Amino acid sequence: MILPARRSFYLLAVNLALAVLVSFLPNLLLVWYLVLGLSLGLWIVDGFLSLAKHGLEIERELPASLPVGIKRLIQLRLRHTGKQALNLVIYDHYPQQVQAQGLPLQLSLPAGQYAEPVYSILPLERGKFIFPQVQVRVRSPLQLWWHDYKIQRESEVRIYPNFAAISQYALLATDNHLSHLGIMKRRRRGEGQDFHQLREYRAGDSLRQIDWKASARMHKAISREYQDERDQDIVFLLDCGHRMQAKDGELSHFDHTLNAILLMSYVALKQGDAVGLATFGGAERWLPAKKGQLSLNQILNALYDLQPTLQAPDYSQAAAQLLIRHKKRALVILITNLRDEDTDDLLPALNLLRKRHLLLLASMRELALDQKLTEPVDHLEETLEQSATQHYLQLRQQTLERVRATGTLCLDVPPTELSTQLINRYLEIKRIGAL
């Protein structure tokens, strides 16, 4: 397809001006015919020249995976094998789940040369998406036309949860890096842990830690150092129902949950534990518990395109499925958004899981509800809204108390604090040897 360029409009304006002038000065009619004929000839010749092959090759350099919410640069590689310089306008077609800056790209490409223009994108949603094609406009030799055409250059990209934080902690590779998130890791001294190593006695070591035989051989106080038990299983049971679509800020509760699962999986795998995953509430996926840092990639691939559904969670069915799939005792972490109407289905499911596993229920509390209670009240409608909110929160608290009465460990936290609270509770469970 060819489109008129700016010079075509200039030439058209000249012809129209001459047409108006001829109406007042008929003697200029021959001049106008000559100019009009010349213009038509230029338009036709330049139109044909614009359709000639340009010798332009385009490739897209795109990472196979991207984190949501983080800007990345996309590079196009252009190669011009023709004999004439090209004036180009390039627009890369990107999926609607990303924002782009720097398009369209405008450049001049000499004959036989290369170019590598870039633009930036900001992924907004997780999932697997396609960059389908590149649209090119080449200006004709006389600059009267644009030759507009599309080149099929399909590129697939996977947009993952934001794993930048996990990468940062992996690079630090220390025992205290999690303190930046408020996660406190305390070493437990005493019975029930795996022996780690012998070392010199330090102030604060208990007498039970001293290895008297080693101390006698070394002629100085030697302490035993223990580490938390390893080779334990952690299984996430993730609610993918409609309540997880709730939002506090830019991220949904579901996205906060995925970030928390990834970070805690990294911590648990570093502890030597195996991590698995099961989902319910419309989207059902199962990832058996495995050890090793390679398991983190498997968890990423299992979660990156997962989205909450419109279905209600079925806790009883999820519990029964997990008991069939995972036989070994594990720390099962059920992440959901609890409601008071869940009691009849939830409590039997919790009791079923507790027969074999140690159970931790993490429920996310909407920040908007807490904020509603602190807002000033000036009208009757606002008073009624606060009263209804207070009543709802009381019912929710009663549900949590009934869950705790079953012996189930509970967390009731805002989504932004889920990662910190979840990992702190996991480390505490390891520290006291509850699993």
Short mmCIF file of C-alpha atoms in Angstrom, two decimals:
data_model
loop_
_atom_site.label_atom_id
_atom_site.label_comp_id
_atom_site.label_asym_id
_atom_site.label_seq_id
_atom_site.Cartn_x
_atom_site.Cartn_y
_atom_site.Cartn_z
CA MET A 1 0.00 0.00 0.00
CA ILE A 2 1.25 3.50 -0.85
CA LEU A 3 0.31 6.63 1.08
CA PRO A 4 0.88 10.27 0.11
CA ALA A 5 3.83 12.04 1.71
CA ARG A 6 4.01 15.68 2.68
CA ARG A 7 5.50 16.73 -0.65
CA SER A 8 2.46 15.31 -2.46
CA PHE A 9 0.25 17.66 -0.52
CA TYR A 10 2.56 20.58 -1.35
CA LEU A 11 2.36 19.68 -5.04
CA LEU A 12 -1.42 19.34 -4.82
CA ALA A 13 -1.63 22.75 -3.14
CA VAL A 14 0.36 24.32 -6.01
CA ASN A 15 -2.04 22.86 -8.57
CA LEU A 16 -5.08 24.05 -6.67
CA ALA A 17 -3.60 27.53 -6.34
CA LEU A 18 -2.97 27.64 -10.08
CA ALA A 19 -6.54 26.47 -10.72
CA VAL A 20 -7.88 29.35 -8.65
CA LEU A 21 -5.52 31.78 -10.37
CA VAL A 22 -6.62 30.59 -13.86
CA SER A 23 -10.20 31.51 -12.97
CA PHE A 24 -9.03 35.13 -12.76
CA LEU A 25 -6.29 35.00 -15.41
CA PRO A 26 -7.37 32.67 -18.24
CA ASN A 27 -4.08 33.31 -20.05
CA LEU A 28 -2.39 31.04 -17.48
CA LEU A 29 -4.48 28.04 -18.48
CA LEU A 30 -1.65 26.51 -20.57
CA VAL A 31 0.80 26.93 -17.69
CA TRP A 32 -1.62 25.19 -15.36
CA TYR A 33 -2.01 22.27 -17.80
CA LEU A 34 1.77 21.91 -18.00
CA VAL A 35 2.18 21.97 -14.21
CA LEU A 36 -0.72 19.54 -13.73
CA GLY A 37 0.66 17.16 -16.34
CA LEU A 38 4.13 17.32 -14.81
CA SER A 39 2.67 16.71 -11.33
CA LEU A 40 0.68 13.71 -12.50
CA GLY A 41 3.78 12.30 -14.20
CA LEU A 42 5.84 12.74 -11.05
CA TRP A 43 3.15 11.12 -8.90
CA ILE A 44 2.85 8.12 -11.20
CA VAL A 45 6.59 7.58 -11.73
CA ASP A 46 7.42 8.05 -8.06
CA GLY A 47 4.53 5.76 -7.11
CA PHE A 48 5.94 2.95 -9.26
CA LEU A 49 9.47 3.56 -7.93
CA SER A 50 8.18 3.37 -4.35
CA LEU A 51 6.87 -0.16 -4.96
CA ALA A 52 10.27 -1.48 -6.06
CA LYS A 53 12.08 -3.92 -3.74
CA HIS A 54 14.04 -2.06 -1.12
CA GLY A 55 16.46 -4.77 -0.02
CA LEU A 56 15.52 -4.21 3.62
CA GLU A 57 15.88 -7.02 6.17
CA ILE A 58 14.55 -6.71 9.73
CA GLU A 59 15.00 -8.93 12.78
CA ARG A 60 13.79 -8.39 16.34
CA GLU A 61 15.98 -9.11 19.37
CA LEU A 62 13.64 -9.94 22.24
CA PRO A 63 14.38 -11.69 25.57
CA ALA A 64 12.57 -15.01 25.94
CA SER A 65 11.30 -13.92 29.38
CA LEU A 66 10.53 -10.61 31.02
CA PRO A 67 9.44 -9.59 34.55
CA VAL A 68 6.15 -7.77 34.91
CA GLY A 69 6.43 -4.10 35.84
CA ILE A 70 10.09 -3.72 34.80
CA LYS A 71 11.12 -1.71 31.72
CA ARG A 72 13.20 -3.50 29.11
CA LEU A 73 14.74 -2.46 25.80
CA ILE A 74 13.74 -4.13 22.53
CA GLN A 75 16.23 -3.95 19.67
CA LEU A 76 15.49 -4.16 15.95
CA ARG A 77 18.29 -5.18 13.58
CA LEU A 78 18.04 -3.58 10.14
CA ARG A 79 20.17 -4.50 7.13
CA HIS A 80 19.94 -2.59 3.83
CA THR A 81 21.21 -4.51 0.79
CA GLY A 82 19.87 -2.09 -1.84
CA LYS A 83 21.69 0.61 -3.80
CA GLN A 84 19.73 3.69 -2.64
CA ALA A 85 19.54 5.24 0.81
CA LEU A 86 16.21 4.71 2.57
CA ASN A 87 14.17 7.04 4.76
CA LEU A 88 12.22 4.82 7.14
CA VAL A 89 9.45 4.95 9.72
CA ILE A 90 9.20 1.67 11.66
CA TYR A 91 6.44 0.58 14.01
CA ASP A 92 6.78 -2.71 15.86
CA HIS A 93 3.48 -4.41 16.65
CA TYR A 94 3.47 -5.44 20.32
CA PRO A 95 0.82 -7.20 22.46
CA GLN A 96 -1.70 -5.07 24.31
CA GLN A 97 -0.44 -6.44 27.63
CA VAL A 98 2.65 -4.20 27.39
CA GLN A 99 3.23 -0.46 27.09
CA ALA A 100 5.78 0.84 24.58
CA GLN A 101 7.80 4.05 24.45
CA GLY A 102 9.92 5.31 21.56
CA LEU A 103 7.69 4.17 18.68
CA PRO A 104 7.51 4.80 15.80
CA LEU A 105 11.23 4.76 14.98
CA GLN A 106 12.41 7.21 12.33
CA LEU A 107 15.81 6.86 10.66
CA SER A 108 17.79 7.12 7.44
CA LEU A 109 19.67 4.03 6.34
CA PRO A 110 22.46 4.39 3.73
CA ALA A 111 22.89 1.71 1.08
CA GLY A 112 24.67 -1.41 2.30
CA GLN A 113 24.56 -0.32 5.96
CA TYR A 114 23.19 -1.70 9.23
CA ALA A 115 21.16 -0.09 12.01
CA GLU A 116 20.06 -1.25 15.47
CA PRO A 117 17.33 1.10 16.75
CA VAL A 118 15.78 0.40 20.17
CA TYR A 119 12.57 1.20 22.03
CA SER A 120 11.39 0.33 25.53
CA ILE A 121 8.46 -1.72 26.78
CA LEU A 122 6.81 -2.07 30.17
CA PRO A 123 5.07 -5.46 30.70
CA LEU A 124 1.76 -5.04 32.52
CA GLU A 125 0.45 -8.61 32.77
CA ARG A 126 1.89 -12.08 33.23
CA GLY A 127 1.51 -14.74 30.56
CA LYS A 128 2.69 -15.89 27.14
CA PHE A 129 2.35 -13.25 24.42
CA ILE A 130 3.29 -12.72 20.77
CA PHE A 131 4.98 -9.83 18.95
CA PRO A 132 3.44 -10.57 15.52
CA GLN A 133 4.99 -8.26 12.92
CA VAL A 134 6.93 -5.12 12.06
CA GLN A 135 5.30 -2.36 10.04
CA VAL A 136 7.58 -0.37 7.72
CA ARG A 137 7.09 2.86 5.79
CA VAL A 138 9.70 3.65 3.12
CA ARG A 139 9.70 7.06 1.52
CA SER A 140 9.84 7.10 -2.29
CA PRO A 141 12.88 8.52 -4.19
CA LEU A 142 11.08 11.83 -4.93
CA GLN A 143 9.56 11.80 -1.42
CA LEU A 144 6.00 12.02 -2.78
CA TRP A 145 4.83 8.67 -1.39
CA TRP A 146 5.28 6.27 1.51
CA HIS A 147 5.34 2.56 0.74
CA ASP A 148 3.62 1.01 3.77
CA TYR A 149 3.94 -2.75 4.28
CA LYS A 150 4.23 -5.33 7.05
CA ILE A 151 6.92 -7.94 7.64
CA GLN A 152 5.92 -11.05 9.59
CA ARG A 153 8.39 -11.38 12.45
CA GLU A 154 6.66 -13.43 15.14
CA SER A 155 8.40 -13.48 18.51
CA GLU A 156 7.11 -15.22 21.63
CA VAL A 157 7.77 -13.79 25.07
CA ARG A 158 6.90 -15.07 28.52
CA ILE A 159 6.13 -12.40 31.09
CA TYR A 160 6.85 -13.68 34.59
CA PRO A 161 6.10 -12.32 38.03
CA ASN A 162 8.69 -9.78 39.08
CA PHE A 163 11.59 -12.01 40.08
CA ALA A 164 14.08 -9.13 40.30
CA ALA A 165 13.99 -9.30 44.09
CA ILE A 166 14.79 -13.01 44.05
CA SER A 167 17.72 -12.43 41.70
CA GLN A 168 18.99 -9.71 44.00
CA TYR A 169 18.94 -12.00 47.04
CA ALA A 170 20.55 -14.83 45.10
CA LEU A 171 23.46 -12.58 44.17
CA LEU A 172 23.98 -11.48 47.76
CA ALA A 173 24.30 -15.13 48.86
CA THR A 174 24.48 -14.36 52.57
CA ASP A 175 22.52 -15.46 55.62
CA ASN A 176 21.41 -11.99 56.68
CA HIS A 177 20.21 -10.52 53.38
CA LEU A 178 16.58 -11.29 54.18
CA SER A 179 16.75 -8.85 57.09
CA HIS A 180 16.24 -6.09 54.54
CA LEU A 181 12.67 -7.35 54.21
CA GLY A 182 12.16 -7.63 57.95
CA ILE A 183 12.71 -11.39 57.88
CA MET A 184 14.53 -12.51 60.99
CA LYS A 185 16.48 -15.74 60.80
CA ARG A 186 17.49 -17.03 64.25
CA ARG A 187 19.65 -20.06 64.81
CA ARG A 188 18.17 -22.46 67.36
CA ARG A 189 20.62 -23.96 69.79
CA GLY A 190 19.57 -27.19 71.45
CA GLU A 191 18.05 -30.58 70.74
CA GLY A 192 16.42 -31.83 67.57
CA GLN A 193 18.62 -30.24 64.91
CA ASP A 194 21.10 -31.72 62.44
CA PHE A 195 24.74 -31.51 63.47
CA HIS A 196 26.59 -29.08 61.20
CA GLN A 197 30.20 -28.60 62.37
CA LEU A 198 32.61 -28.04 65.25
CA ARG A 199 33.98 -24.57 65.90
CA GLU A 200 35.65 -22.55 68.64
CA TYR A 201 33.51 -21.62 71.62
CA ARG A 202 31.87 -18.21 71.37
CA ALA A 203 30.42 -16.02 74.08
CA GLY A 204 26.73 -16.86 74.43
CA ASP A 205 27.07 -20.58 73.58
CA SER A 206 25.30 -22.84 76.04
CA LEU A 207 27.20 -25.47 78.03
CA ARG A 208 25.23 -28.18 76.21
CA GLN A 209 26.92 -27.14 72.97
CA ILE A 210 30.45 -27.76 74.25
CA ASP A 211 32.07 -30.92 72.89
CA TRP A 212 34.23 -31.92 75.86
CA LYS A 213 36.21 -34.60 74.03
CA ALA A 214 37.11 -32.23 71.20
CA SER A 215 37.92 -29.52 73.74
CA ALA A 216 40.32 -31.87 75.56
CA ARG A 217 42.09 -32.77 72.31
CA MET A 218 42.38 -29.16 71.12
CA HIS A 219 43.19 -27.75 74.59
CA LYS A 220 40.51 -25.07 74.11
CA ALA A 221 36.74 -24.87 74.30
CA ILE A 222 35.05 -26.33 71.19
CA SER A 223 31.31 -25.98 70.50
CA ARG A 224 29.01 -28.03 68.34
CA GLU A 225 27.08 -26.04 65.72
CA TYR A 226 23.73 -27.26 64.50
CA GLN A 227 21.61 -26.41 61.51
CA ASP A 228 17.87 -26.68 60.96
CA GLU A 229 16.67 -30.03 59.71
CA ARG A 230 16.77 -30.43 55.95
CA ASP A 231 15.00 -32.64 53.42
CA GLN A 232 11.55 -31.47 54.51
CA ASP A 233 8.68 -30.82 52.09
CA ILE A 234 6.90 -27.50 51.60
CA VAL A 235 3.74 -27.55 49.47
CA PHE A 236 1.82 -24.42 48.51
CA LEU A 237 -1.93 -24.81 48.07
CA LEU A 238 -2.96 -21.75 46.08
CA ASP A 239 -6.49 -20.42 45.73
CA CYS A 240 -7.11 -19.21 42.15
CA GLY A 241 -10.74 -18.21 42.77
CA HIS A 242 -12.47 -14.91 42.12
CA ARG A 243 -11.55 -13.27 45.44
CA MET A 244 -7.88 -13.24 44.51
CA GLN A 245 -8.67 -10.62 41.87
CA ALA A 246 -9.02 -7.98 44.59
CA LYS A 247 -6.49 -5.17 44.33
CA ASP A 248 -4.60 -3.07 46.86
CA GLY A 249 -2.49 -0.67 44.84
CA GLU A 250 -1.12 -1.68 41.45
CA LEU A 251 -0.96 -5.43 42.09
CA SER A 252 -3.81 -7.84 42.69
CA HIS A 253 -3.85 -10.13 45.70
CA PHE A 254 -3.02 -12.94 43.30
CA ASP A 255 0.14 -11.20 42.06
CA HIS A 256 1.23 -10.48 45.63
CA THR A 257 0.70 -14.17 46.34
CA LEU A 258 2.85 -15.28 43.42
CA ASN A 259 5.67 -12.96 44.50
CA ALA A 260 5.49 -14.35 48.03
CA ILE A 261 5.54 -17.96 46.77
CA LEU A 262 8.60 -17.31 44.61
CA LEU A 263 10.55 -15.59 47.37
CA MET A 264 9.69 -18.20 49.98
CA SER A 265 10.49 -20.99 47.52
CA TYR A 266 13.94 -19.48 47.06
CA VAL A 267 14.45 -19.37 50.84
CA ALA A 268 13.15 -22.92 51.39
CA LEU A 269 15.26 -24.37 48.59
CA LYS A 270 18.33 -22.67 50.07
CA GLN A 271 17.46 -24.37 53.37
CA GLY A 272 17.66 -27.75 51.64
CA ASP A 273 13.91 -28.36 51.60
CA ALA A 274 11.77 -29.56 48.68
CA VAL A 275 9.06 -27.24 47.35
CA GLY A 276 5.86 -28.21 45.53
CA LEU A 277 2.72 -26.46 44.35
CA ALA A 278 -0.98 -27.24 43.86
CA THR A 279 -3.68 -24.85 42.67
CA PHE A 280 -7.46 -24.95 42.92
CA GLY A 281 -10.45 -22.71 42.31
CA GLY A 282 -10.83 -23.08 38.55
CA ALA A 283 -7.17 -23.45 37.58
CA GLU A 284 -5.70 -26.80 38.61
CA ARG A 285 -1.97 -27.40 38.36
CA TRP A 286 0.28 -29.77 40.25
CA LEU A 287 4.03 -29.53 40.72
CA PRO A 288 5.53 -32.30 42.91
CA ALA A 289 7.88 -31.21 45.68
CA LYS A 290 11.50 -31.16 44.51
CA LYS A 291 14.81 -29.94 45.88
CA GLY A 292 17.54 -27.85 44.32
CA GLN A 293 17.72 -24.34 42.90
CA LEU A 294 16.64 -25.60 39.48
CA SER A 295 13.22 -26.17 41.03
CA LEU A 296 12.77 -22.40 41.21
CA ASN A 297 12.68 -22.25 37.40
CA GLN A 298 10.05 -24.99 37.37
CA ILE A 299 7.93 -23.02 39.84
CA LEU A 300 8.30 -19.89 37.71
CA ASN A 301 7.19 -21.77 34.61
CA ALA A 302 4.22 -23.21 36.48
CA LEU A 303 3.05 -19.81 37.75
CA TYR A 304 3.93 -17.18 35.16
CA ASP A 305 0.74 -17.44 33.07
CA LEU A 306 -1.61 -18.39 35.90
CA GLN A 307 -4.57 -16.04 36.38
CA PRO A 308 -7.41 -15.96 38.94
CA THR A 309 -10.74 -17.26 37.64
CA LEU A 310 -14.37 -16.34 38.30
CA GLN A 311 -15.04 -19.55 40.23
CA ALA A 312 -15.46 -20.01 43.96
CA PRO A 313 -12.82 -22.09 45.77
CA ASP A 314 -13.64 -25.68 46.71
CA TYR A 315 -11.46 -26.31 49.76
CA SER A 316 -12.66 -29.87 50.39
CA GLN A 317 -11.87 -31.04 46.88
CA ALA A 318 -8.46 -29.31 47.00
CA ALA A 319 -7.63 -31.04 50.29
CA ALA A 320 -8.68 -34.47 49.00
CA GLN A 321 -6.63 -34.05 45.82
CA LEU A 322 -3.53 -33.01 47.76
CA LEU A 323 -3.75 -36.03 50.07
CA ILE A 324 -3.84 -38.29 47.01
CA ARG A 325 -0.92 -36.55 45.30
CA HIS A 326 1.43 -35.98 48.24
CA LYS A 327 1.88 -38.78 50.79
CA LYS A 328 4.89 -37.58 52.78
CA ARG A 329 4.28 -35.26 55.75
CA ALA A 330 4.81 -31.66 54.67
CA LEU A 331 4.26 -28.06 55.65
CA VAL A 332 1.17 -27.22 53.58
CA ILE A 333 0.67 -23.49 53.10
CA LEU A 334 -2.88 -22.65 52.04
CA ILE A 335 -3.04 -19.12 50.61
CA THR A 336 -6.50 -17.65 50.13
CA ASN A 337 -8.76 -14.69 50.90
CA LEU A 338 -10.91 -15.90 53.74
CA ARG A 339 -14.62 -15.09 54.21
CA ASP A 340 -17.00 -15.96 57.02
CA GLU A 341 -19.19 -17.98 54.62
CA ASP A 342 -16.26 -20.33 53.98
CA THR A 343 -16.51 -22.03 57.37
CA ASP A 344 -18.72 -24.98 56.41
CA ASP A 345 -16.40 -26.01 53.56
CA LEU A 346 -13.07 -24.83 54.96
CA LEU A 347 -13.05 -26.42 58.43
CA PRO A 348 -13.58 -30.04 57.23
CA ALA A 349 -10.87 -29.48 54.61
CA LEU A 350 -8.42 -28.23 57.24
CA ASN A 351 -9.15 -31.15 59.54
CA LEU A 352 -8.57 -33.54 56.64
CA LEU A 353 -5.19 -32.02 55.80
CA ARG A 354 -4.05 -31.87 59.44
CA LYS A 355 -4.29 -35.66 59.76
CA ARG A 356 -1.09 -35.94 57.72
CA HIS A 357 0.44 -32.48 57.32
CA LEU A 358 1.40 -29.41 59.31
CA LEU A 359 -0.97 -26.73 58.03
CA LEU A 360 -0.45 -22.98 57.73
CA LEU A 361 -3.34 -20.86 56.42
CA ALA A 362 -2.36 -17.45 55.06
CA SER A 363 -5.32 -15.15 54.44
CA MET A 364 -4.92 -11.72 52.88
CA ARG A 365 -6.75 -8.82 54.44
CA GLU A 366 -7.95 -5.95 52.23
CA LEU A 367 -6.23 -2.70 53.13
CA ALA A 368 -9.26 -0.78 51.85
CA LEU A 369 -11.35 -2.17 54.71
CA ASP A 370 -8.88 -1.04 57.37
CA GLN A 371 -8.66 2.37 55.73
CA LYS A 372 -12.46 2.68 55.69
CA LEU A 373 -12.55 2.47 59.49
CA THR A 374 -10.14 5.40 59.84
CA GLU A 375 -11.98 7.77 57.49
CA PRO A 376 -13.89 10.72 59.05
CA VAL A 377 -17.67 10.33 59.19
CA ASP A 378 -19.83 13.30 58.13
CA HIS A 379 -22.98 11.72 56.69
CA LEU A 380 -25.38 8.91 57.49
CA GLU A 381 -24.25 6.87 54.47
CA GLU A 382 -20.63 6.98 55.64
CA THR A 383 -21.74 5.89 59.12
CA LEU A 384 -23.61 2.93 57.66
CA GLU A 385 -20.61 1.97 55.50
CA GLN A 386 -18.27 2.00 58.50
CA SER A 387 -20.75 -0.01 60.54
CA ALA A 388 -21.08 -2.62 57.79
CA THR A 389 -17.29 -2.79 57.42
CA GLN A 390 -16.85 -3.24 61.17
CA HIS A 391 -19.45 -6.02 61.20
CA TYR A 392 -17.78 -7.77 58.26
CA LEU A 393 -14.36 -7.64 59.92
CA GLN A 394 -15.80 -9.03 63.15
CA LEU A 395 -17.30 -11.98 61.28
CA ARG A 396 -13.99 -12.52 59.52
CA GLN A 397 -12.13 -12.48 62.83
CA GLN A 398 -14.54 -15.03 64.27
CA THR A 399 -13.86 -17.28 61.29
CA LEU A 400 -10.11 -17.01 61.86
CA GLU A 401 -10.57 -17.86 65.54
CA ARG A 402 -12.54 -20.98 64.59
CA VAL A 403 -9.71 -21.97 62.23
CA ARG A 404 -7.10 -21.47 64.95
CA ALA A 405 -9.21 -23.58 67.32
CA THR A 406 -8.62 -26.57 65.00
CA GLY A 407 -4.88 -26.29 65.63
CA THR A 408 -4.15 -24.75 62.25
CA LEU A 409 -1.47 -22.08 62.13
CA CYS A 410 -2.87 -18.81 60.77
CA LEU A 411 -1.66 -15.59 59.19
CA ASP A 412 -3.99 -12.66 58.56
CA VAL A 413 -1.94 -10.02 56.79
CA PRO A 414 -2.20 -7.30 54.13
CA PRO A 415 -0.97 -8.46 50.70
CA THR A 416 2.11 -6.23 50.87
CA GLU A 417 3.28 -8.02 54.03
CA LEU A 418 2.58 -11.56 52.87
CA SER A 419 6.15 -12.36 51.77
CA THR A 420 7.73 -11.17 55.02
CA GLN A 421 5.21 -12.78 57.36
CA LEU A 422 5.15 -16.06 55.45
CA ILE A 423 8.92 -16.50 55.48
CA ASN A 424 9.19 -15.46 59.13
CA ARG A 425 6.62 -18.09 60.10
CA TYR A 426 8.37 -20.74 57.96
CA LEU A 427 11.73 -20.00 59.61
CA GLU A 428 10.09 -20.11 63.03
CA ILE A 429 8.60 -23.53 62.24
CA LYS A 430 12.07 -24.71 61.21
CA ARG A 431 13.61 -23.22 64.32
CA ILE A 432 11.33 -24.99 66.78
CA GLY A 433 11.27 -28.25 64.80
CA ALA A 434 7.48 -28.26 64.47
CA LEU A 435 7.50 -30.08 61.14
#
